[in-house]
Amino acid sequence: MSSRPLPVVQRVPLFQGTPEYEALRQKYLSELEASIPDEYYLPQSLIDNPPRDVTSIPRECGILTAEEIDITESYDATALAAAIASRKFSAVAAATAFTKRAAIAHQLTACLVEYFQGEALERAKALDEHLEITGETVGPLHGVPISLKEHMPIKGHYTALGFLDTRHIDDYDCQMVAILRAAGAVFYCKTNQPQGIMHLETASPLGRTLNPHNIDLSAGGSTGGEAALLSIRGSILGIGTDIGGSIRGPAGFCGIYGYKSTSYYLPTKDFLVGGFAAELTVLCSTGPMGHSLRDMDLFCSVVKASNPHIEDPALIPIPWTGISTTPKTTPLKVGIMWNDGAIIPQPPVKRALAWATEQLETKFPGKFEVKPFVPYKASEAMISIRKAYWPDGGNAVRAHLAATGEPMFPLTAWILKDAVSSEELPVSKVLEYRVACDAFRQKFVADWNAQDVDVVISPVFVGSACEHETAFYWNYTALWNYVDYPGVVFPTPIKALKKGAEDYAPEDATPLSKQDKHTRELWAKGDFEGAPINLQITARKYHDNELFAALASLQEALGLP
């Protein structure tokens, strides 16, 4: 036990609950603190006065060796798997490097909720022994460290469904974890998620996750712990879930890759024990988060090669071809969605869209047909999806909070506000929502067909990563959940500039809505300097392979890692 508490940077205080809640919260925080060795503690002076951008601290703090810096910074998951297979690095060396860096990352961003270095090193040692004895790896992810979002069950570790009263230790691996473990993965930590797992900011009873590029900004949610950990290179590959933007939003905020599959394409079995009532209308998806396009492809190829539909008949047995898929059309027809008709994105996002458009139009003439894309009634979809999320009127949320005296966080109240009721909706009303969603999807695809595009490039969010407690508008991600289209968020070289260096263009001077006006007020108030600007690419439902074929075609033109 350390002589001082684990130092963790926190910029905005968490919300206080009852004494029972605070005691339980402190118990879990103390367990996390006790799991991180003293020698990984950062100086208190750094915690008290951190720089705005903390991404270089793991490299400069003196805790990591030169080899550990090399392992965590110079490789993506594909290259690291090859390096371990060739015995350039041992699995133990890789696990040591990433567990140490994750401990540093947590102190800077509050990204972890559980840390199990000892178990990871034991697993890595067994993998090294297997390779030494047999000359073979156990699978394509042999020795690759993988981080997990908190609600994904892994044997012997905590799982929670976004509320403190749901936290418990599981005695089994969920299907996804079992597949990755069989492929050789090494698990070493669980990452933070927000209250209810339904915010685009990650603030939970165990901490508020900060954006490594600018700690005064959000890391996104609900997979914000993963995104922050990956962004600061404390992880090389992670897993998220997405029912409104929970993979894509954090990936965009933190400047990494994130892939939301079409529903029932990748396994989610046991991710949410007891289910989520929103899925009566809007379906959840899962997918990888990482540093390169080929890592997204590797992850999916491993998972789909295990034939997960044999165990879970809900899954659609479409084989994975990914970046090896042959494009169906030439030139590739790329729609650019400049806005959704409700909120014009803030200036850095528009700059990124302009950059992408120019790259595609000039780099490889004739390879891409670039055209504007106007989404069908996106505002209508947002009204519908907010209601569909909570057919119980938010009663389950209130019951979970009451169980321990957990306070309702402001963004929980925000996402509930259109659906709050003391009574659950009748079956007839839930059916009405489902029928309306199906009808909207039919009209949406007809409009997509009329605009004649293969894929659409669009914003990820109304701006860059937002300031804490201001992740209000999910428009640019939730639309695609409502129609159940797959999407990948990818990095660009664009970053938000110093405050005052850019503003809305004259042609965008008039707000499109009250939400647009509010977004401009947040822009004027905030300071987003250094925030990465990602974009999102989307394809038709179950055209996940075609989506990756498009990304492979775009890779050189956009300089994608």
Coordinates of C-alpha atoms in Angstrom, one line a residue:
M1 CA 0.0 0.0 0.0
S2 CA 1.3 3.4 -0.9
S3 CA 2.1 6.0 1.6
R4 CA -0.2 8.4 -0.3
P5 CA -3.4 8.0 -2.3
L6 CA -3.2 7.3 -6.0
P7 CA -3.0 10.7 -7.6
V8 CA -5.6 11.2 -10.4
V9 CA -6.2 14.4 -12.3
Q10 CA -9.8 15.6 -12.1
R11 CA -10.9 18.9 -13.7
V12 CA -14.6 19.0 -12.8
P13 CA -15.9 17.6 -9.5
L14 CA -18.1 14.6 -9.5
F15 CA -21.6 14.8 -8.0
Q16 CA -22.2 13.8 -4.4
G17 CA -24.6 11.1 -3.2
T18 CA -25.8 9.7 0.1
P19 CA -23.3 8.5 2.7
E20 CA -24.1 4.9 1.7
Y21 CA -23.3 5.7 -1.9
E22 CA -20.1 7.6 -1.1
A23 CA -18.8 4.7 1.2
L24 CA -19.5 2.2 -1.6
R25 CA -17.8 4.4 -4.2
Q26 CA -14.8 4.8 -2.0
K27 CA -14.5 1.1 -1.4
Y28 CA -14.2 0.5 -5.2
L29 CA -11.8 3.4 -5.6
S30 CA -9.6 2.0 -2.8
E31 CA -9.5 -1.4 -4.5
L32 CA -8.4 0.2 -7.8
E33 CA -5.8 2.2 -5.9
A34 CA -4.4 -0.8 -4.2
S35 CA -4.0 -2.7 -7.5
I36 CA -1.5 -0.1 -8.9
P37 CA 2.1 -0.4 -7.7
D38 CA 3.7 2.6 -6.0
E39 CA 6.5 2.7 -8.5
Y40 CA 4.0 3.7 -11.2
Y41 CA 2.8 6.8 -9.3
L42 CA 3.4 10.2 -11.0
P43 CA 4.6 13.1 -8.9
Q44 CA 1.9 14.9 -7.0
S45 CA 3.2 18.2 -8.4
L46 CA 2.4 17.0 -11.9
I47 CA -1.1 15.9 -10.9
D48 CA -1.7 19.3 -9.2
N49 CA -0.5 21.3 -12.3
P50 CA -0.8 19.1 -15.4
P51 CA -0.3 20.5 -18.9
R52 CA -3.4 20.8 -21.1
D53 CA -2.1 18.1 -23.4
V54 CA -0.9 15.0 -21.5
T55 CA -0.2 12.7 -24.4
S56 CA 3.6 13.0 -24.0
I57 CA 3.8 12.4 -20.2
P58 CA 4.0 8.6 -20.3
R59 CA 7.0 8.9 -22.6
E60 CA 8.7 11.6 -20.5
C61 CA 7.9 10.7 -16.9
G62 CA 10.8 8.2 -16.5
I63 CA 8.6 5.2 -15.5
L64 CA 8.8 3.4 -18.8
T65 CA 12.0 1.9 -20.2
A66 CA 13.1 2.7 -23.7
E67 CA 11.8 -0.7 -24.9
E68 CA 8.5 -0.2 -23.2
I69 CA 8.1 3.2 -25.0
D70 CA 9.0 1.5 -28.3
I71 CA 6.4 -1.3 -27.7
T72 CA 3.6 1.1 -26.8
E73 CA 4.3 3.8 -29.4
S74 CA 5.8 2.2 -32.5
Y75 CA 3.4 -0.6 -33.2
D76 CA -0.2 -1.2 -34.0
A77 CA -1.8 -4.5 -32.9
T78 CA -1.1 -6.2 -36.2
A79 CA 2.6 -5.3 -36.0
L80 CA 2.9 -6.2 -32.3
A81 CA 1.3 -9.6 -32.9
A82 CA 3.9 -10.2 -35.6
A83 CA 6.7 -9.0 -33.4
I84 CA 5.7 -11.4 -30.6
A85 CA 5.2 -14.3 -33.0
S86 CA 8.7 -13.7 -34.4
R87 CA 10.0 -13.5 -30.8
K88 CA 11.3 -9.9 -31.2
F89 CA 9.3 -9.2 -28.0
S90 CA 8.0 -11.6 -25.5
A91 CA 4.3 -11.5 -24.5
V92 CA 5.5 -10.7 -21.0
A93 CA 7.4 -7.6 -22.3
A94 CA 4.3 -6.4 -24.2
A95 CA 2.0 -7.0 -21.2
T96 CA 4.4 -5.2 -18.9
A97 CA 4.7 -2.2 -21.2
F98 CA 1.0 -1.8 -21.6
T99 CA 0.0 -2.4 -18.0
K100 CA 2.6 0.2 -16.8
R101 CA 1.4 2.7 -19.4
A102 CA -2.2 2.1 -18.5
A103 CA -1.4 2.9 -14.8
I104 CA 0.2 6.2 -15.9
A105 CA -2.7 6.9 -18.3
H106 CA -5.3 6.5 -15.5
Q107 CA -3.6 9.0 -13.3
L108 CA -3.8 11.6 -16.1
T109 CA -7.3 10.8 -17.4
A110 CA -9.3 8.6 -14.9
C111 CA -9.8 6.0 -17.7
L112 CA -9.7 2.8 -15.6
V113 CA -12.1 1.1 -13.2
E114 CA -10.2 -2.1 -12.7
Y115 CA -6.5 -3.1 -13.2
F116 CA -5.2 -6.6 -13.1
Q117 CA -1.5 -6.6 -14.0
G118 CA -0.6 -9.8 -12.1
E119 CA -3.2 -11.8 -14.0
A120 CA -2.0 -10.3 -17.3
L121 CA 1.6 -11.2 -16.7
E122 CA 0.7 -14.7 -15.7
R123 CA -1.2 -15.2 -18.9
A124 CA 1.6 -13.7 -21.0
K125 CA 4.1 -16.0 -19.3
A126 CA 2.0 -19.0 -20.3
L127 CA 1.8 -17.8 -23.8
D128 CA 5.6 -17.4 -24.0
E129 CA 6.0 -20.9 -22.7
H130 CA 3.6 -22.2 -25.3
L131 CA 5.5 -20.5 -28.1
E132 CA 8.8 -21.8 -26.8
I133 CA 7.7 -25.4 -26.5
T134 CA 5.6 -25.7 -29.6
G135 CA 7.1 -23.1 -31.9
E136 CA 3.5 -22.0 -32.6
T137 CA 1.3 -19.2 -31.4
V138 CA -2.0 -20.0 -29.9
G139 CA -3.8 -17.7 -32.4
P140 CA -3.5 -14.5 -34.4
L141 CA -3.7 -12.3 -31.3
H142 CA -1.0 -14.2 -29.4
G143 CA 0.2 -11.9 -26.6
V144 CA -1.7 -8.8 -27.8
P145 CA -3.0 -6.8 -24.8
I146 CA -6.7 -5.9 -25.1
S147 CA -8.6 -3.5 -22.8
L148 CA -12.3 -4.0 -22.1
K149 CA -15.2 -1.6 -21.4
E150 CA -16.6 -2.2 -17.9
H151 CA -19.9 -3.8 -18.8
M152 CA -18.3 -6.7 -20.8
P153 CA -18.1 -9.8 -18.5
I154 CA -14.7 -11.4 -17.9
K155 CA -14.3 -14.2 -15.4
G156 CA -13.1 -13.0 -12.0
H157 CA -13.7 -9.3 -12.5
Y158 CA -16.2 -6.6 -12.0
T159 CA -19.0 -5.8 -14.4
A160 CA -21.5 -2.9 -14.0
L161 CA -24.4 -1.7 -16.1
G162 CA -23.7 2.0 -15.5
F163 CA -24.9 2.2 -11.9
L164 CA -23.1 1.4 -8.7
D165 CA -25.8 -1.0 -7.5
T166 CA -25.2 -3.3 -10.5
R167 CA -21.5 -3.8 -9.9
H168 CA -20.6 -7.5 -9.3
I169 CA -17.9 -10.0 -10.1
D170 CA -18.6 -12.4 -13.0
D171 CA -17.8 -16.1 -13.0
Y172 CA -17.6 -16.4 -16.8
D173 CA -16.3 -14.9 -20.0
C174 CA -18.8 -13.3 -22.3
Q175 CA -18.7 -14.7 -25.9
M176 CA -16.5 -11.9 -27.3
V177 CA -14.0 -12.2 -24.5
A178 CA -13.9 -16.0 -24.9
I179 CA -13.2 -15.6 -28.7
L180 CA -10.4 -13.2 -28.2
R181 CA -8.9 -15.2 -25.3
A182 CA -8.8 -18.3 -27.5
A183 CA -7.0 -16.2 -30.2
G184 CA -4.3 -15.3 -27.7
A185 CA -5.3 -12.0 -26.3
V186 CA -4.1 -10.8 -22.9
F187 CA -6.6 -8.9 -20.8
Y188 CA -5.3 -6.4 -18.2
C189 CA -7.8 -3.7 -17.4
K190 CA -11.4 -2.5 -17.5
T191 CA -12.2 1.0 -18.6
N192 CA -14.6 3.7 -17.4
Q193 CA -18.1 4.2 -18.7
P194 CA -20.8 6.8 -17.8
Q195 CA -23.8 6.6 -15.6
G196 CA -26.4 4.4 -17.3
I197 CA -23.9 3.8 -20.2
M198 CA -25.9 6.5 -22.1
H199 CA -23.9 9.7 -22.2
L200 CA -21.5 11.1 -24.8
E201 CA -19.3 12.0 -21.8
T202 CA -17.7 9.5 -19.5
A203 CA -18.4 10.5 -15.9
S204 CA -19.2 7.7 -13.5
P205 CA -19.1 7.2 -9.7
L206 CA -15.4 6.1 -10.2
G207 CA -14.2 9.2 -12.0
R208 CA -14.6 11.6 -14.9
T209 CA -12.5 10.6 -17.9
L210 CA -10.5 13.4 -19.5
N211 CA -9.4 13.8 -23.1
P212 CA -5.6 13.3 -23.3
H213 CA -5.2 15.9 -26.0
N214 CA -6.9 18.6 -23.9
I215 CA -7.9 17.6 -20.4
D216 CA -10.5 20.4 -20.2
L217 CA -12.5 18.5 -22.9
S218 CA -14.5 15.3 -22.7
A219 CA -13.2 12.0 -23.9
G220 CA -16.6 11.1 -25.1
G221 CA -18.9 8.4 -24.1
S222 CA -20.0 5.9 -23.4
T223 CA -16.8 4.1 -24.3
G224 CA -14.8 7.1 -23.2
G225 CA -12.4 5.2 -20.9
E226 CA -11.3 3.0 -23.8
A227 CA -10.9 6.0 -26.1
A228 CA -8.7 7.9 -23.6
L229 CA -6.6 4.9 -22.8
L230 CA -6.0 4.2 -26.5
S231 CA -5.3 7.8 -27.3
I232 CA -2.5 8.0 -24.8
R233 CA -1.2 4.6 -26.0
G234 CA -2.1 2.7 -22.8
S235 CA -3.9 0.2 -25.0
I236 CA -3.3 -1.1 -28.5
L237 CA -6.8 -2.5 -29.1
G238 CA -10.1 -2.1 -27.3
I239 CA -13.8 -2.9 -27.6
G240 CA -16.8 -0.7 -27.4
T241 CA -20.6 -0.8 -27.8
D242 CA -22.8 1.7 -29.6
I243 CA -26.5 2.5 -29.5
G244 CA -26.3 6.2 -30.1
G245 CA -22.6 7.0 -30.8
S246 CA -20.8 5.3 -27.9
I247 CA -17.9 3.9 -30.0
R248 CA -17.8 6.6 -32.7
G249 CA -18.2 9.6 -30.4
P250 CA -15.3 8.8 -28.1
A251 CA -13.1 7.6 -31.1
G252 CA -13.8 11.0 -32.7
F253 CA -13.1 13.0 -29.6
C254 CA -9.8 11.2 -28.9
G255 CA -8.5 10.9 -32.5
I256 CA -8.5 7.1 -32.9
Y257 CA -10.4 4.5 -35.1
G258 CA -13.7 3.2 -34.0
Y259 CA -16.0 0.8 -35.9
K260 CA -19.8 0.3 -35.1
S261 CA -21.0 -2.7 -37.0
T262 CA -24.5 -3.3 -38.2
S263 CA -26.5 -4.9 -35.4
Y264 CA -26.2 -8.7 -34.9
Y265 CA -23.1 -8.8 -37.1
L266 CA -20.5 -9.0 -34.2
P267 CA -21.2 -10.9 -31.0
T268 CA -22.7 -9.0 -28.0
K269 CA -24.0 -12.0 -26.1
D270 CA -24.1 -11.3 -22.3
F271 CA -22.9 -7.7 -22.7
L272 CA -26.0 -6.4 -21.0
V273 CA -27.5 -9.1 -18.8
G274 CA -31.2 -8.5 -18.5
G275 CA -31.2 -6.5 -21.7
F276 CA -32.0 -2.8 -22.4
A277 CA -35.5 -1.8 -23.2
A278 CA -34.3 0.6 -25.9
E279 CA -33.5 -2.4 -28.1
L280 CA -37.2 -3.0 -28.6
T281 CA -36.8 -0.4 -31.3
V282 CA -33.1 0.7 -31.6
L283 CA -30.5 -2.1 -31.6
C284 CA -27.0 -1.9 -30.0
S285 CA -23.9 -2.8 -31.9
T286 CA -20.3 -3.6 -31.0
G287 CA -16.9 -3.2 -32.6
P288 CA -13.2 -2.5 -32.1
M289 CA -11.3 0.7 -31.3
G290 CA -7.7 1.1 -32.2
H291 CA -4.9 2.8 -34.1
S292 CA -5.1 1.6 -37.7
L293 CA -7.5 0.4 -40.3
R294 CA -5.7 -2.9 -40.5
D295 CA -6.2 -3.4 -36.8
M296 CA -10.0 -2.9 -37.2
D297 CA -9.8 -5.5 -40.0
L298 CA -7.7 -8.0 -37.9
F299 CA -10.1 -7.8 -35.0
C300 CA -13.1 -8.5 -37.2
S301 CA -11.5 -11.3 -39.1
V302 CA -10.5 -13.1 -35.9
V303 CA -14.0 -12.7 -34.4
K304 CA -15.9 -13.7 -37.5
A305 CA -13.5 -16.6 -38.2
S306 CA -14.7 -18.2 -34.9
N307 CA -18.2 -18.5 -36.4
P308 CA -19.9 -16.8 -33.4
H309 CA -23.3 -17.4 -35.0
I310 CA -23.0 -21.1 -34.2
E311 CA -23.2 -20.2 -30.4
D312 CA -25.5 -17.2 -30.8
P313 CA -28.3 -17.8 -33.4
A314 CA -29.2 -14.1 -33.3
L315 CA -26.0 -13.3 -35.3
I316 CA -26.1 -12.9 -39.0
P317 CA -23.5 -15.3 -40.6
I318 CA -22.1 -13.0 -43.2
P319 CA -18.3 -13.9 -43.6
W320 CA -15.7 -11.2 -43.1
T321 CA -13.7 -10.0 -46.1
G322 CA -13.0 -6.5 -44.8
I323 CA -10.3 -4.5 -46.6
S324 CA -9.8 -7.4 -49.1
T325 CA -13.3 -6.9 -50.4
T326 CA -13.5 -6.0 -54.1
P327 CA -15.4 -2.7 -54.5
K328 CA -18.6 -3.1 -56.4
T329 CA -18.5 0.2 -58.2
T330 CA -16.0 2.4 -60.0
P331 CA -15.7 5.2 -59.4
L332 CA -16.6 5.0 -55.7
K333 CA -19.6 7.3 -55.1
V334 CA -18.9 9.3 -51.9
G335 CA -21.5 11.5 -50.4
I336 CA -20.4 14.4 -48.2
M337 CA -22.9 15.3 -45.5
W338 CA -22.1 18.9 -44.7
N339 CA -24.8 19.2 -42.0
D340 CA -27.9 17.3 -40.9
G341 CA -30.4 20.1 -41.5
A342 CA -30.6 20.9 -37.8
I343 CA -27.1 21.8 -36.6
I344 CA -24.3 23.2 -38.8
P345 CA -21.0 21.7 -37.4
Q346 CA -18.5 24.0 -35.7
P347 CA -15.7 25.4 -37.9
P348 CA -13.0 22.8 -37.3
V349 CA -15.4 20.0 -38.4
K350 CA -16.4 21.9 -41.6
R351 CA -12.6 22.4 -42.2
A352 CA -12.1 18.7 -42.0
L353 CA -15.0 18.0 -44.4
A354 CA -13.5 20.5 -46.8
W355 CA -10.1 18.8 -46.5
A356 CA -11.5 15.4 -47.2
T357 CA -13.5 16.7 -50.2
E358 CA -10.4 18.3 -51.7
Q359 CA -8.2 15.2 -51.1
L360 CA -10.7 13.0 -52.9
E361 CA -11.3 15.3 -55.8
T362 CA -7.7 16.1 -56.5
K363 CA -5.5 13.2 -55.4
F364 CA -6.8 10.5 -57.7
P365 CA -9.0 12.0 -60.5
G366 CA -11.6 9.5 -61.7
K367 CA -11.3 7.2 -58.7
F368 CA -14.0 8.9 -56.6
E369 CA -17.2 10.6 -57.5
V370 CA -17.8 13.2 -54.7
K371 CA -21.2 14.8 -54.2
P372 CA -23.2 16.5 -51.5
F373 CA -25.4 14.2 -49.4
V374 CA -28.5 15.5 -47.6
P375 CA -29.8 13.0 -45.0
Y376 CA -33.5 12.2 -45.0
K377 CA -35.4 14.0 -42.2
A378 CA -32.5 13.6 -39.6
S379 CA -34.3 15.9 -37.1
E380 CA -37.3 13.6 -37.2
A381 CA -35.1 10.6 -36.5
M382 CA -33.6 12.4 -33.4
I383 CA -36.9 13.1 -31.9
S384 CA -38.0 9.5 -32.4
I385 CA -34.8 7.9 -31.1
R386 CA -34.8 9.9 -27.9
K387 CA -38.3 8.7 -27.1
A388 CA -37.5 5.1 -28.1
Y389 CA -34.5 4.9 -25.7
W390 CA -36.7 4.9 -22.6
P391 CA -40.0 3.0 -23.0
D392 CA -40.1 2.5 -19.2
G393 CA -40.2 6.3 -18.8
G394 CA -36.8 6.2 -17.0
N395 CA -38.1 4.1 -14.1
A396 CA -35.3 1.6 -14.2
V397 CA -32.7 4.4 -14.0
R398 CA -34.4 5.9 -11.0
A399 CA -34.6 2.6 -9.3
H400 CA -30.9 1.9 -9.8
L401 CA -30.0 5.3 -8.4
A402 CA -32.3 4.9 -5.4
A403 CA -30.8 1.6 -4.5
T404 CA -27.6 3.2 -3.3
G405 CA -28.4 6.9 -3.1
E406 CA -26.5 7.5 -6.3
P407 CA -27.1 11.1 -7.6
M408 CA -28.6 11.5 -11.0
F409 CA -25.9 13.2 -13.1
P410 CA -27.0 16.1 -15.3
L411 CA -26.4 14.3 -18.6
T412 CA -28.6 11.4 -17.4
A413 CA -31.4 13.9 -16.8
W414 CA -30.7 15.4 -20.2
I415 CA -31.0 12.1 -22.1
L416 CA -34.2 11.2 -20.1
K417 CA -36.0 14.5 -20.5
D418 CA -38.1 13.6 -23.6
A419 CA -39.3 10.3 -22.1
V420 CA -39.7 10.9 -18.3
S421 CA -42.9 9.3 -17.0
S422 CA -44.1 7.6 -13.8
E423 CA -45.5 4.7 -15.9
E424 CA -44.1 2.4 -18.6
L425 CA -45.4 2.8 -22.1
P426 CA -48.1 0.4 -23.1
V427 CA -47.2 -2.3 -25.5
S428 CA -49.2 -0.6 -28.2
K429 CA -47.0 2.6 -27.9
V430 CA -43.8 0.6 -28.0
L431 CA -45.2 -1.2 -31.2
E432 CA -46.0 2.3 -32.6
Y433 CA -42.3 3.3 -32.1
R434 CA -41.0 0.2 -33.7
V435 CA -43.4 0.5 -36.7
A436 CA -42.4 4.1 -37.1
C437 CA -38.7 3.2 -37.0
D438 CA -39.2 0.5 -39.7
A439 CA -41.1 2.9 -41.9
F440 CA -38.4 5.6 -41.5
R441 CA -35.7 3.1 -42.5
Q442 CA -37.6 2.3 -45.7
K443 CA -37.9 6.0 -46.6
F444 CA -34.3 6.6 -45.7
V445 CA -33.0 3.9 -47.9
A446 CA -35.2 5.1 -50.8
D447 CA -33.7 8.5 -50.4
W448 CA -30.2 7.1 -50.2
N449 CA -30.8 5.2 -53.4
A450 CA -32.1 8.4 -55.1
Q451 CA -29.0 10.3 -54.1
D452 CA -26.9 7.4 -55.6
V453 CA -24.1 7.0 -53.1
D454 CA -22.0 4.0 -52.0
V455 CA -20.8 5.6 -48.7
V456 CA -21.3 8.9 -46.9
I457 CA -18.6 10.9 -45.1
S458 CA -20.0 13.0 -42.3
P459 CA -19.2 14.7 -39.0
V460 CA -18.9 12.6 -35.9
F461 CA -20.2 15.3 -33.6
V462 CA -21.4 18.9 -33.8
G463 CA -17.8 20.0 -33.1
S464 CA -14.6 18.6 -31.8
A465 CA -14.4 17.1 -28.3
C466 CA -16.7 19.3 -26.2
E467 CA -16.1 20.8 -22.8
H468 CA -17.2 18.7 -19.8
E469 CA -20.9 18.4 -19.2
T470 CA -21.8 19.8 -22.6
A471 CA -22.2 16.6 -24.8
F472 CA -25.8 17.4 -25.6
Y473 CA -26.4 16.7 -29.3
W474 CA -25.9 13.2 -30.6
N475 CA -27.3 14.0 -34.1
Y476 CA -24.4 12.9 -36.2
T477 CA -24.0 9.4 -34.6
A478 CA -27.5 8.5 -33.4
L479 CA -29.1 8.9 -36.8
W480 CA -27.1 5.9 -38.0
N481 CA -28.2 3.8 -35.1
Y482 CA -31.8 4.6 -35.9
V483 CA -31.3 3.3 -39.4
D484 CA -28.8 0.6 -38.3
Y485 CA -26.1 1.5 -40.7
P486 CA -22.4 0.5 -40.0
G487 CA -19.9 3.2 -39.6
V488 CA -16.2 3.8 -39.0
V489 CA -14.7 6.9 -37.4
F490 CA -11.2 7.7 -38.8
P491 CA -8.5 10.3 -37.9
T492 CA -7.7 13.3 -40.0
P493 CA -4.7 15.7 -39.7
I494 CA -7.1 18.5 -38.7
K495 CA -7.1 19.8 -35.2
A496 CA -9.0 22.6 -33.4
L497 CA -7.1 25.9 -33.5
K498 CA -6.4 28.3 -30.7
K499 CA -9.5 30.1 -29.5
G500 CA -10.4 33.0 -31.7
A501 CA -8.4 31.7 -34.7
E502 CA -11.5 30.6 -36.7
D503 CA -15.2 31.1 -36.7
Y504 CA -18.4 30.2 -38.7
A505 CA -18.2 31.1 -42.4
P506 CA -20.5 33.9 -43.6
E507 CA -22.7 31.4 -45.5
D508 CA -23.3 29.7 -42.1
A509 CA -24.2 32.8 -40.2
T510 CA -27.9 31.9 -39.6
P511 CA -28.6 29.1 -37.1
L512 CA -30.8 26.3 -38.5
S513 CA -32.5 25.6 -35.1
K514 CA -32.5 26.3 -31.4
Q515 CA -30.0 23.4 -31.0
D516 CA -27.8 25.1 -33.6
K517 CA -28.0 28.4 -31.8
H518 CA -27.0 26.6 -28.5
T519 CA -24.1 24.8 -30.3
R520 CA -22.8 28.2 -31.5
E521 CA -23.0 29.6 -27.9
L522 CA -20.9 26.6 -26.7
W523 CA -18.4 27.3 -29.5
A524 CA -18.1 30.9 -28.5
K525 CA -17.6 30.1 -24.8
G526 CA -15.3 27.1 -25.2
D527 CA -11.6 26.6 -25.9
F528 CA -11.0 23.5 -27.9
E529 CA -7.4 24.0 -28.9
G530 CA -5.6 20.8 -29.8
A531 CA -8.7 18.6 -30.1
P532 CA -8.4 16.1 -32.9
I533 CA -11.0 16.2 -35.6
N534 CA -12.2 12.8 -36.9
L535 CA -14.7 12.1 -39.6
Q536 CA -17.2 9.3 -40.0
I537 CA -17.9 7.0 -43.0
T538 CA -21.1 5.1 -43.3
A539 CA -22.5 2.4 -45.6
R540 CA -25.8 0.6 -46.0
K541 CA -27.1 -1.9 -43.5
Y542 CA -25.1 -5.1 -43.5
H543 CA -22.7 -3.6 -46.1
D544 CA -19.9 -3.8 -43.5
N545 CA -17.5 -5.5 -45.9
E546 CA -18.3 -2.9 -48.5
L547 CA -17.6 -0.2 -45.9
F548 CA -14.1 -1.5 -45.3
A549 CA -13.6 -1.9 -49.1
A550 CA -14.4 1.8 -49.4
L551 CA -12.0 2.7 -46.6
A552 CA -9.2 0.7 -48.3
S553 CA -9.9 2.7 -51.5
L554 CA -9.8 6.0 -49.5
Q555 CA -6.8 5.1 -47.4
E556 CA -4.1 6.5 -49.7
A557 CA -6.0 9.6 -50.7
L558 CA -6.8 10.5 -47.1
G559 CA -3.5 9.3 -45.7
L560 CA -5.2 7.0 -43.2
P561 CA -3.0 4.9 -40.8

